[in-house]
Amino acid sequence: MRLLVLPSKEKDDLTFTPSAITVKPGQTVELTLVNNGTLPHTFTLTDLNIEVQMPPGETTQFTFIAPKSGEYQFYSGVLTEFDKMKGKLIVQ
């Protein structure tokens, strides 16, 4: 699955696309993180102790095992003032 960091039409307004990822408990999740912007970001899932660096203009891949059922918020831990720099990992 690809997760993109994309600049929107508004200046400095960035998003994760898609903003929700749905997986099954125990599933091996392989993410390709693409930062198309000019600012650094992280993919941070605090509940799972995951923080992956996303340098500007680069693609990063990583794998993790989905936890028990529930909803887990992910966000960019670098520029936390951007409210849209978050999403949900839905495990069901």
Phi, psi and omega in degrees: 000138177261136174238120186255145166256116186235137171288141177265187182289336179273142182301133176062015179259109187244154182220160165266134178230117001284163180269357176222138178236126180247128181220174179257151177303136179081354180291141171281121183253121177250115181250139170250114182262122182242116177259099181277358184269189181252001181249147176286151177216173169231158166255108186241125173239089186303317182299338181251008181056042180247129171215111182248128178288138178234085180297150180299137177074011183239163177244134181231138177243143173204163185229143173211165178262128180296138180281194178295165181306142179154182176245133183232129181276135169246156184199169173269120181275000183270310182243075188288352179285349179272102183301331183276358179275054179208166178194187182234138166262116181256120180248117182211000000 
